[in-house]
Tab-separated table of C-alpha atoms and ligand atoms in Angstrom:
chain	number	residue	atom	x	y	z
A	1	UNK	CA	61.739	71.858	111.786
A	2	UNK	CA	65.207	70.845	110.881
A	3	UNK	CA	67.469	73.728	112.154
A	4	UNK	CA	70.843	73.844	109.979
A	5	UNK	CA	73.535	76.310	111.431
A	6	UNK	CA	75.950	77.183	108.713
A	7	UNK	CA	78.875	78.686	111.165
A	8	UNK	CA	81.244	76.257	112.509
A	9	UNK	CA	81.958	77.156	116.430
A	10	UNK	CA	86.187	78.021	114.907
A	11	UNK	CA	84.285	80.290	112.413
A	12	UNK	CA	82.547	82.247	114.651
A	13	UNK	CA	85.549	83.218	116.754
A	14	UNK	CA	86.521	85.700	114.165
A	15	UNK	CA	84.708	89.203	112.622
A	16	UNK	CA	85.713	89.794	108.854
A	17	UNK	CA	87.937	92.407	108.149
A	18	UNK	CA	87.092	95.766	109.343
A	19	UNK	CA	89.205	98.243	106.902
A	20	UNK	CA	87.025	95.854	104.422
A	21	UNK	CA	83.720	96.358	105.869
A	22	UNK	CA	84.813	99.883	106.135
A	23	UNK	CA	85.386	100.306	102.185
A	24	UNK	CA	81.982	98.556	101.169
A	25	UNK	CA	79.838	101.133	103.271
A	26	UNK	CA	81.976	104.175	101.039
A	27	UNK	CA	81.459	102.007	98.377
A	28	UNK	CA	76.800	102.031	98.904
A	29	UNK	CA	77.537	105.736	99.797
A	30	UNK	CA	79.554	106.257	96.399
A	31	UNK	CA	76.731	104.187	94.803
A	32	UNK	CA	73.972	106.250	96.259
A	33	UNK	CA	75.664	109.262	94.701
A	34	UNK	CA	77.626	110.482	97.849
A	35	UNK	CA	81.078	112.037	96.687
A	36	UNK	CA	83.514	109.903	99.665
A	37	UNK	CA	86.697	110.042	99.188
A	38	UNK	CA	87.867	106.475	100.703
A	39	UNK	CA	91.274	106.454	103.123
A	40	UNK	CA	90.165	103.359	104.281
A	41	UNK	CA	92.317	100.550	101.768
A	42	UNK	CA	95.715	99.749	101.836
A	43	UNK	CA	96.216	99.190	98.011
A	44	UNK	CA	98.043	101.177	95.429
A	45	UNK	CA	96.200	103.470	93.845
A	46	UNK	CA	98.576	102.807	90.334
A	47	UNK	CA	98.368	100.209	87.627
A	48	UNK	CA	100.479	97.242	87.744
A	49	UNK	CA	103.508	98.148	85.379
A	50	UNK	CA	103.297	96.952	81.910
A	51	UNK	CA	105.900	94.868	81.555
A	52	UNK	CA	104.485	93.060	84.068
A	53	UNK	CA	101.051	92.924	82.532
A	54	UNK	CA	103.034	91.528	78.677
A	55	UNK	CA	104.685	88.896	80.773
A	56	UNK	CA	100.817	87.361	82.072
A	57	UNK	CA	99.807	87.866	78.405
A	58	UNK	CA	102.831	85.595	77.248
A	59	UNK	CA	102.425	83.189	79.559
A	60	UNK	CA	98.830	82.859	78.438
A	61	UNK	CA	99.811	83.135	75.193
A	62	UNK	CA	102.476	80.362	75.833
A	63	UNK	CA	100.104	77.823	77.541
A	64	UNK	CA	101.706	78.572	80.995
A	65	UNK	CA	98.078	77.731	81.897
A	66	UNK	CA	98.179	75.223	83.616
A	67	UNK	CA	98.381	73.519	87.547
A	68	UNK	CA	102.171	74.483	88.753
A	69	UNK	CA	103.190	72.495	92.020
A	70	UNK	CA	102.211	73.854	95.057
A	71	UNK	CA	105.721	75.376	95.681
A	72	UNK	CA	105.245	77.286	92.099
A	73	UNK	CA	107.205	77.470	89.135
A	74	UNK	CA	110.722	77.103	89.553
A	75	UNK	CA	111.219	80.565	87.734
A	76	UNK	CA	108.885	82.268	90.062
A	77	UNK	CA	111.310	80.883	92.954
A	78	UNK	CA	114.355	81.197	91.375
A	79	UNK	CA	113.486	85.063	91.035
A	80	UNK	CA	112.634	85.025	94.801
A	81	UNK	CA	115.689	83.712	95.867
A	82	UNK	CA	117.599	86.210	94.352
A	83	UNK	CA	115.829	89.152	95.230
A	84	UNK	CA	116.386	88.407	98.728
A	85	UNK	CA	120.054	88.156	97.617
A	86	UNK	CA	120.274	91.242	96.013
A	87	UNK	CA	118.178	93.385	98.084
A	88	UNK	CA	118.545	91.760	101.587
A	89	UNK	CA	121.943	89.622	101.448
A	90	UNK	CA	120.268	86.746	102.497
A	91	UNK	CA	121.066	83.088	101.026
A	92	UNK	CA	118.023	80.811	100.948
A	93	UNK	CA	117.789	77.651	98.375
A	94	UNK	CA	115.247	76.845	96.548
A	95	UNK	CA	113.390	74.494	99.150
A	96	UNK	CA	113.427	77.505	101.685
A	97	UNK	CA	110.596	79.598	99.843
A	98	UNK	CA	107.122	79.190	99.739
A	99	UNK	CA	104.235	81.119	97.993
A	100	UNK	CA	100.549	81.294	98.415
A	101	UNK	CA	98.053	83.069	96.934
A	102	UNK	CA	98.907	86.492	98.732
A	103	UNK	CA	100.623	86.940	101.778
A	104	UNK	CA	97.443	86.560	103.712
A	105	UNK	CA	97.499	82.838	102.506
A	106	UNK	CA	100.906	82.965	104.158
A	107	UNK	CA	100.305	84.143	107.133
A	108	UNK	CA	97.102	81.458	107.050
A	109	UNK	CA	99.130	78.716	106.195
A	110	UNK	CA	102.035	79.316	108.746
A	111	UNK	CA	99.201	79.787	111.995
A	112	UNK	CA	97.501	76.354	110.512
A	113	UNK	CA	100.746	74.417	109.891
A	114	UNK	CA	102.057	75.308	113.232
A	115	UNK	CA	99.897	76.384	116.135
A	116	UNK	CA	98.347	74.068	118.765
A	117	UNK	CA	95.524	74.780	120.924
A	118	UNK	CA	96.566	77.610	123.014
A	119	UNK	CA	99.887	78.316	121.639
A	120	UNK	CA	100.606	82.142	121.928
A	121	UNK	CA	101.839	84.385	119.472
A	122	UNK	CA	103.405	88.100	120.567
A	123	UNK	CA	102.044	90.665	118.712
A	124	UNK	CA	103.143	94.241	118.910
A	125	UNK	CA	99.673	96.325	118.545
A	126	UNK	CA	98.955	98.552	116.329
A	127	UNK	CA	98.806	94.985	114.503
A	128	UNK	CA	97.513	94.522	111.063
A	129	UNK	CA	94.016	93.915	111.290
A	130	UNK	CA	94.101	90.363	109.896
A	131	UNK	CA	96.704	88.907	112.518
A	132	UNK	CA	94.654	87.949	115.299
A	133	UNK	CA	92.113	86.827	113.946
A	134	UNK	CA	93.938	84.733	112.084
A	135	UNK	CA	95.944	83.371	115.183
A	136	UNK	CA	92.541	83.112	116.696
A	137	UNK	CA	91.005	80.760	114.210
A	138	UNK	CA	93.691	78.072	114.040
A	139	UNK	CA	93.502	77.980	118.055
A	140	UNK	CA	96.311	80.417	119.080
A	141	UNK	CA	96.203	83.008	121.540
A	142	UNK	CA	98.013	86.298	120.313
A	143	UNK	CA	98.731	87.975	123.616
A	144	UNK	CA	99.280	91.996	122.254
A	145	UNK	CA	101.281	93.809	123.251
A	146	UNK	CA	100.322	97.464	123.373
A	147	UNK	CA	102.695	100.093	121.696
A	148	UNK	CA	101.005	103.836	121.014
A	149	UNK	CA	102.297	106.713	119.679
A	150	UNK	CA	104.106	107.627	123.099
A	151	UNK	CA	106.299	104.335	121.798
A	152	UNK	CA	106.741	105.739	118.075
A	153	UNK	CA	104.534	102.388	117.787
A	154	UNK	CA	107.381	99.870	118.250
A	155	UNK	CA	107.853	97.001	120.785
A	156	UNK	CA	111.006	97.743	123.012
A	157	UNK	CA	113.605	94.245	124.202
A	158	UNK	CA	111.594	94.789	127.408
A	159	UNK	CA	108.641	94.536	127.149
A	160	UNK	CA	109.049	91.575	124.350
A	161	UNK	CA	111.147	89.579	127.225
A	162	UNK	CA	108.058	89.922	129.133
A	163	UNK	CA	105.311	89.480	127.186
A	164	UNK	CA	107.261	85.292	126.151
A	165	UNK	CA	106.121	82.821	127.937
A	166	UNK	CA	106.616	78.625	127.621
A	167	UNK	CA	103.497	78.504	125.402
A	168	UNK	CA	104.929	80.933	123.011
A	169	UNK	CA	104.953	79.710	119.738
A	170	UNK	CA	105.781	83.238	117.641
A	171	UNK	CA	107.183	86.510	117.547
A	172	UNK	CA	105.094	88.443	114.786
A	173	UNK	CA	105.554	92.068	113.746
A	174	UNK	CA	105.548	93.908	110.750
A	175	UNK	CA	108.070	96.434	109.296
A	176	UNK	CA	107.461	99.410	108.100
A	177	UNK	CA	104.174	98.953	109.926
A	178	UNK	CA	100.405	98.889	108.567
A	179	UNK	CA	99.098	100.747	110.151
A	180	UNK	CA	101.618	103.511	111.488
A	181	UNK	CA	104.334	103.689	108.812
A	182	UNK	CA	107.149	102.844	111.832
A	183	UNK	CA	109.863	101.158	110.336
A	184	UNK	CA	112.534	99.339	112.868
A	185	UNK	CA	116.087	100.511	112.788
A	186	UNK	CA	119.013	97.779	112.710
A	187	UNK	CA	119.553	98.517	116.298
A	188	UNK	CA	116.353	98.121	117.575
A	189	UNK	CA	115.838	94.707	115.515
A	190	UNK	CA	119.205	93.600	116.959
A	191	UNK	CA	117.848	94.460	120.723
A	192	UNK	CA	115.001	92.498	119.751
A	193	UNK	CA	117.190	89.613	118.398
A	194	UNK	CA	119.139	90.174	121.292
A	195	UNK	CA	115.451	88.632	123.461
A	196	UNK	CA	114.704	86.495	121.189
A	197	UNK	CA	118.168	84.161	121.349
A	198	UNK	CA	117.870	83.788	125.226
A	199	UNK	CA	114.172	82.115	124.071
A	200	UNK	CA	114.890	79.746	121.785
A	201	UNK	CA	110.864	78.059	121.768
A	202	UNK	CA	109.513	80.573	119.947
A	203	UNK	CA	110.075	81.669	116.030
A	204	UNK	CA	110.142	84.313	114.469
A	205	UNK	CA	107.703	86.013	111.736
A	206	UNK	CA	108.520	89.153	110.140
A	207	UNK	CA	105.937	90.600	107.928
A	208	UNK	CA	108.194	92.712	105.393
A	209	UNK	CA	105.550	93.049	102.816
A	210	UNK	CA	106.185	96.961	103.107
A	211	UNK	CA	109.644	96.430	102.061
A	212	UNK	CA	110.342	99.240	99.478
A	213	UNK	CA	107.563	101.561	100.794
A	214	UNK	CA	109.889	104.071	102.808
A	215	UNK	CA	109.195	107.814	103.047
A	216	UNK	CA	111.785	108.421	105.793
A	217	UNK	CA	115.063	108.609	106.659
A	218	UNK	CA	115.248	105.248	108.641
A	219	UNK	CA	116.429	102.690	106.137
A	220	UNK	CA	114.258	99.344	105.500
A	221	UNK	CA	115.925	96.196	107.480
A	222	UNK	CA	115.488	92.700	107.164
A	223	UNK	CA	114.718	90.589	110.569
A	224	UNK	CA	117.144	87.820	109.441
A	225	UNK	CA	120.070	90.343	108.052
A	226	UNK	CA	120.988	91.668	111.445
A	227	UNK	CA	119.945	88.296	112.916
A	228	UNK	CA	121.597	86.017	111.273
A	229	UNK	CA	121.831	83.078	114.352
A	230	UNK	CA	117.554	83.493	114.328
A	231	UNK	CA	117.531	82.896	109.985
A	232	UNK	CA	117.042	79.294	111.254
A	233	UNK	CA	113.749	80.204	113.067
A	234	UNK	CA	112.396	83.465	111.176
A	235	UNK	CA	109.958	83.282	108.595
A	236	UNK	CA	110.033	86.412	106.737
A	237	UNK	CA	106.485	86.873	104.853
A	238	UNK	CA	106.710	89.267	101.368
A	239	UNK	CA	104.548	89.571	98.460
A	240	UNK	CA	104.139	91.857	95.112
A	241	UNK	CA	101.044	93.489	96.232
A	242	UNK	CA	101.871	96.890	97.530
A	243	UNK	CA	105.480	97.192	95.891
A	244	UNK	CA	104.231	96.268	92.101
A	245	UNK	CA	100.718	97.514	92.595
A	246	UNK	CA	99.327	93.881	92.065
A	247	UNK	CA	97.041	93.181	95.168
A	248	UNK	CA	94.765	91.918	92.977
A	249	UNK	CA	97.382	89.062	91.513
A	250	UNK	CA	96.790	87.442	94.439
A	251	UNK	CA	100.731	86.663	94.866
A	252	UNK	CA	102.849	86.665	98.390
A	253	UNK	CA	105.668	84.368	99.326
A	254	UNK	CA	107.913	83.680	102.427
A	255	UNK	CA	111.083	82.223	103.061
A	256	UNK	CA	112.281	80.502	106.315
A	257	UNK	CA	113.541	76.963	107.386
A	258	UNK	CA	112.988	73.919	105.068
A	259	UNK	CA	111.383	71.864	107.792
A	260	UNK	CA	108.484	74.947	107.793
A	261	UNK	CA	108.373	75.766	104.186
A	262	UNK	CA	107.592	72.068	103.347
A	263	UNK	CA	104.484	72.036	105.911
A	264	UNK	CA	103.311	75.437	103.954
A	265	UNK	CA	103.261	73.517	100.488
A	266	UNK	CA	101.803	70.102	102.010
A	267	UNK	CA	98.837	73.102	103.251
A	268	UNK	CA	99.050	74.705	100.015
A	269	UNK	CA	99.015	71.407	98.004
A	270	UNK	CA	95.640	70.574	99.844
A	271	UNK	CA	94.216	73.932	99.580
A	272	UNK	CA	94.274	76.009	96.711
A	273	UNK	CA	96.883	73.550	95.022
A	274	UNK	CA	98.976	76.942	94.111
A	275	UNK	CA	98.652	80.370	92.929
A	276	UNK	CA	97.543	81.284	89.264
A	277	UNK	CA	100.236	80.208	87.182
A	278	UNK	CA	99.912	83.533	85.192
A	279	UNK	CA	100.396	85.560	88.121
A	280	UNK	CA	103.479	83.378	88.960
A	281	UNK	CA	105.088	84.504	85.517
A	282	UNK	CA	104.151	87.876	86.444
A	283	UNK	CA	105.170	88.412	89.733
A	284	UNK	CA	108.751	86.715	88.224
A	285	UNK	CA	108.547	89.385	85.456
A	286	UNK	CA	108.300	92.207	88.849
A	287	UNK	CA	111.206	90.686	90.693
A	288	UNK	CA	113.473	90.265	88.157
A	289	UNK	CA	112.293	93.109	85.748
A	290	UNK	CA	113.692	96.998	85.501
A	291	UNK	CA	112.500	98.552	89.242
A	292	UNK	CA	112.132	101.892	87.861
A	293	UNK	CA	108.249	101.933	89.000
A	294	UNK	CA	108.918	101.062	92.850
A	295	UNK	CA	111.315	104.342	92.401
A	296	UNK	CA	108.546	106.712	90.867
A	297	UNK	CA	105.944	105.241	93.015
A	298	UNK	CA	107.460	105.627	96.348
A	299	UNK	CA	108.566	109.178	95.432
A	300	UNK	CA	104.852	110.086	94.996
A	301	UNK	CA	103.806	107.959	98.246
A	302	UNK	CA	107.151	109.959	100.090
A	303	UNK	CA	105.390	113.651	98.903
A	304	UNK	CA	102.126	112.322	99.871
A	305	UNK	CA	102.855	111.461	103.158
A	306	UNK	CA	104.562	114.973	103.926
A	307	UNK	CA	101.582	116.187	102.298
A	308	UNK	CA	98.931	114.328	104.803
A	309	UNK	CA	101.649	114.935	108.342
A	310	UNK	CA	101.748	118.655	107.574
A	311	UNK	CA	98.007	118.739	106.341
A	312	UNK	CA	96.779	116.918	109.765
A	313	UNK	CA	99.226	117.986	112.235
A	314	UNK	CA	97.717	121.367	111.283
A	315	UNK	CA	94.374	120.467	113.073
A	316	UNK	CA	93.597	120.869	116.267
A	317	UNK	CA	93.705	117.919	118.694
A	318	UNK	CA	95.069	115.222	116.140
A	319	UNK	CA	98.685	114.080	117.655
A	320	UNK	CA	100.310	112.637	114.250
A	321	UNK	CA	104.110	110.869	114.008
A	322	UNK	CA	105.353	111.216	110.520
A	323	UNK	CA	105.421	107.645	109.268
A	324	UNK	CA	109.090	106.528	108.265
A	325	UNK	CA	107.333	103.761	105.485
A	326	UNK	CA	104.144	102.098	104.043
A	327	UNK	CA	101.457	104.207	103.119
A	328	UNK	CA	99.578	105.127	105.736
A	329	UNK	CA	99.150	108.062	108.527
A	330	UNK	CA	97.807	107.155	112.086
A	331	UNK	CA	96.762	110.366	114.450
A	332	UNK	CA	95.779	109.920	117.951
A	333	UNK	CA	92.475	111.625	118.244
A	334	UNK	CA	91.954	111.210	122.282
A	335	UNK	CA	91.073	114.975	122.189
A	336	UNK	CA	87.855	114.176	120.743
A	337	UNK	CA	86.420	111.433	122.427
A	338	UNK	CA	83.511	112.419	124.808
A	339	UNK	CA	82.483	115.325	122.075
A	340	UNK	CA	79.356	115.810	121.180
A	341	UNK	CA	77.795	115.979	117.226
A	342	UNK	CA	75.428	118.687	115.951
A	343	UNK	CA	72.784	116.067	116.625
A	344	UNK	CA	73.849	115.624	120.182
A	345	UNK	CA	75.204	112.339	120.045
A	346	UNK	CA	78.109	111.337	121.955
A	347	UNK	CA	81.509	109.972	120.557
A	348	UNK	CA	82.079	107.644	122.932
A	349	UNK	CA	85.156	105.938	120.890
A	350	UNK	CA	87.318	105.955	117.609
A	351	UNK	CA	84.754	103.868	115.614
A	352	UNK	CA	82.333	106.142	116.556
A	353	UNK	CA	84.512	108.628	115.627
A	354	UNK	CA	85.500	107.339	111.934
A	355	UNK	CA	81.572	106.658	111.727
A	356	UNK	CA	81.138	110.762	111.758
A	357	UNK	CA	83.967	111.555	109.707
A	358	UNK	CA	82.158	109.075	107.053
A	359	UNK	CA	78.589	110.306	107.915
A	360	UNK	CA	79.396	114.187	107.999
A	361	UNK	CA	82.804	114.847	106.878
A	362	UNK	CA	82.276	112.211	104.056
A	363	UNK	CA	85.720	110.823	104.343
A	364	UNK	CA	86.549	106.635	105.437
A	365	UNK	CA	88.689	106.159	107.907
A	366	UNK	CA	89.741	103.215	109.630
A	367	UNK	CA	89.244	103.439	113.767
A	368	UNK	CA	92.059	102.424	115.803
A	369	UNK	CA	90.096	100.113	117.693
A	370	UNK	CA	90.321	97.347	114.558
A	371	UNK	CA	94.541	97.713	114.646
A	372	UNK	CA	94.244	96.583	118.772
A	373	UNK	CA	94.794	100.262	119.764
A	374	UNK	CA	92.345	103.256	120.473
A	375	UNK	CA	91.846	106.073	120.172
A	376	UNK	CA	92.876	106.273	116.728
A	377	UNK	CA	92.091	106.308	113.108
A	378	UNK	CA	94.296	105.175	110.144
A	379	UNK	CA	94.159	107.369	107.040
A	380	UNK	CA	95.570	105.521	103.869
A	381	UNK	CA	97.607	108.161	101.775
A	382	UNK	CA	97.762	105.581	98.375
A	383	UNK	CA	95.427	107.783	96.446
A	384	UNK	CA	95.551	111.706	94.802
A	385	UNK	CA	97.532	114.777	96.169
A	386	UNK	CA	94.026	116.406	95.094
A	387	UNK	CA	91.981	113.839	97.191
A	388	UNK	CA	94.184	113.942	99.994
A	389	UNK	CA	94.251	117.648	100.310
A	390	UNK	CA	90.237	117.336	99.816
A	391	UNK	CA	90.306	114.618	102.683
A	392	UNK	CA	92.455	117.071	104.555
A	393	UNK	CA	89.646	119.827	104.837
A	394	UNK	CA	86.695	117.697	105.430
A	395	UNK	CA	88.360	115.911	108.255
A	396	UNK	CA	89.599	119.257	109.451
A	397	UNK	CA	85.221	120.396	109.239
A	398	UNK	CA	84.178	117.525	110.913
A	399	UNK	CA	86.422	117.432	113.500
A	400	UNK	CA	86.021	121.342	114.283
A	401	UNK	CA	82.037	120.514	114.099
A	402	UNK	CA	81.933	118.243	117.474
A	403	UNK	CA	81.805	120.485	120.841
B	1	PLP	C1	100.903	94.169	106.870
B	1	PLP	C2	100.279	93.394	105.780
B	1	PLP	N1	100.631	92.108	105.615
B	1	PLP	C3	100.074	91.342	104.653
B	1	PLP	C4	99.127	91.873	103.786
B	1	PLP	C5	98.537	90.953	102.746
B	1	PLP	O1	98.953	91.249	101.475
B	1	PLP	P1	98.588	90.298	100.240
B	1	PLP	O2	97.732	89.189	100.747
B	1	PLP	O3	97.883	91.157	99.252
B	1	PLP	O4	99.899	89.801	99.720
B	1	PLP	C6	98.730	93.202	103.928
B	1	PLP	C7	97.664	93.767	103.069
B	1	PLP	O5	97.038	94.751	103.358
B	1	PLP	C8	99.321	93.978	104.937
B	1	PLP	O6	98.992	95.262	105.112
């Protein structure tokens, strides 16, 4: 018999994405007529804004429907390069951005178009779940570097300066952070700078997709605006997903060196060819358009998250930092590991405990485990007051159910 295996050995280095997998079993539960209220996605919970929806239609209508080049249309990066003007004071031409479909593609294109085998990339953990992996497949090494709550979940000059090595190839971190909500002050990106000059093998990515989500008082900062010597070696990864409520565009871009962004369009020229030219006119329309939405929106995501820190700080055994940005709340939960269920089955670790909050307490949670740390569980605040004070109680049930 002729035995076909349809996983390359690369392939099966990696798992698929776990807040994914997470939101497909609520999803069968919803579908079997179970009433789950899902924390487990990072996506606005709004429609995109409807200017930006009349400026897809007129492109459509216009005939913008067509292949673009792989760096996109020149409108699309002319409106990039002067949002980073106007919102971080930083000067890039047009050569020095790139976009891909999302800022996953990015982040997919910058690991392929620049790692060799056993290259390592720093990465602070709690890390977005899709870094490693993604280091992992193009034949990197991310060596983490553990940062829990005790650390308000940030990387400190130290312990950067001695997780770099020779084979270091990156620096990647993400601020305000998926999945904590930290955001780095301009001090503490400048100590990190500070590291980072004395080392001058490894490049920087900064993963700022987060940007305008900030529910805090600590102010959003750009890597490359306190760092200006590093602009030179700092790719600093965006997209219109979470501001614009457009993850479903499919539309990130980056900006960095010319020598780099030209190896992410050769990729992206070979690959998808470029992002839906629609979705280019759109996410132009977002950048340059009135910003009145990103104002309402992160109001309502600010109110949320004071709603879902006092809500959970409230129960017993949950250690919770109020997240300065993004949308998302991340409680320690060591308290209830080793507890037993009604059933007398023994939570051994957070996936095990997100597993009974979804089974009993009917809420999805992501475990910590999946973001490099444990024992935690990331709660996504982008939906309803009303579901999040539902989510609240259930949690609250479940938790107060193990013994
Ligand atoms: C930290 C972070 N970076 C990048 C992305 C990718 O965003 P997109 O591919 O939708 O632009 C996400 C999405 O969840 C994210 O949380």
């Amino acid at each position: 018999m002729n035995m076909i295996t349809f996983e390359s050995t690369r392939t099966s280095t990696i798992k698929s994405s776990p807040s994914m997998a997470v939101s497909m079993a609520a999803k069968a539960m919803r579908a079997r007529g179970e009433q789950v209220i899902d924390l487990s996605l990072g996506e606005p919970d709004f429609d995109t804004p409807s200017h930006v929806v009349e400026a897809a239609i007129g492109a459509m209508r216009r005939g913008v429907t067509r292949y673009t080049g792989p760096d996109g249309l020149e409108e699309l990066r002319a409106a990039i390069v002067s949002k980073f003007k106007r919102e971080n004071n930083l000067d890039y031409a047009m050569d020095e951005i790139s976009i891909g479909n999302g800022a996953k593609q990015i982040l997919f294109n910058a690991f392929l178009g620049t790692l060799e085998p056993g290259d390592e990339v720093v990465v602070p953990a709690p890390y977005w779940v899709s870094y490693t992996d993604i280091v992992i497949l193009h034949g990197g090494m991310p060596r983490v570097v553990p940062c829990g709550v005790e650390d308000a979940f940030k990387i400190t000059p130290e312990r950067l300066e001695a997780a770099i090595t020779p084979r270091t190839r990156w620096f990647l971190f993400n601020s305000p952070s998926n999945p904590t909500g930290a955001i780095y002050s301009a001090r503490e990106l400048a100590a990190l700078g500070e590291v980072l000059k004395r080392h001058p093998h490894v490049a920087i990515m900064s993963d700022e997709i987060y940007e305008h989500i900030v529910c805090g008082d600590v102010p959003f900062t750009s890597f490359a605006s306190v760092c200006p010597e590093l602009k030179e070696r700092t790719l600093i990864i965006n997209g219109v997903s979470k501001a614009y409520a457009m993850t479903g565009w499919r539309l990130g871009y980056a900006a960095g060196p010319k020598a780099l962004t030209k190896v992410l369009n050769k990729l992206q020229s070979q690959s998808t060819t470029c992002p839906s030219s629609i979705t280019q006119v759109a996410a132009a329309a977002a950048l340059n358009g009135p910003q009145d939405f990103v104002v309402n929106a992160v109001a309502e995501y600010k109110a949320r998250g004071e709603l879902v820190t006092r809500g959970f700080s409230e129960i017993p055994g949950l250690e919770v930092r109020a997240p300065e940005g993004a949308f998302y709340l991340f409680p320690k939960c060591e308290a209830y590991i080793g507890k037993t269920t009604p059933d007398g089955a023994k939570i051994a670790n957070d996936t095990e405990l997100a597993s009974h909050l979804l089974t009993v307490g009917k809420v999805a949670t992501v475990p910590g485990a999946a973001f490099g740390v444990e024992p935690y569980i990331r709660l996504s605040f982008a939906t309803s007051r009303e579901n999040l004070g539902i989510a609240i109680e259930r949690i609250g049930e479940a938790l107060a159910r193990l013994r």
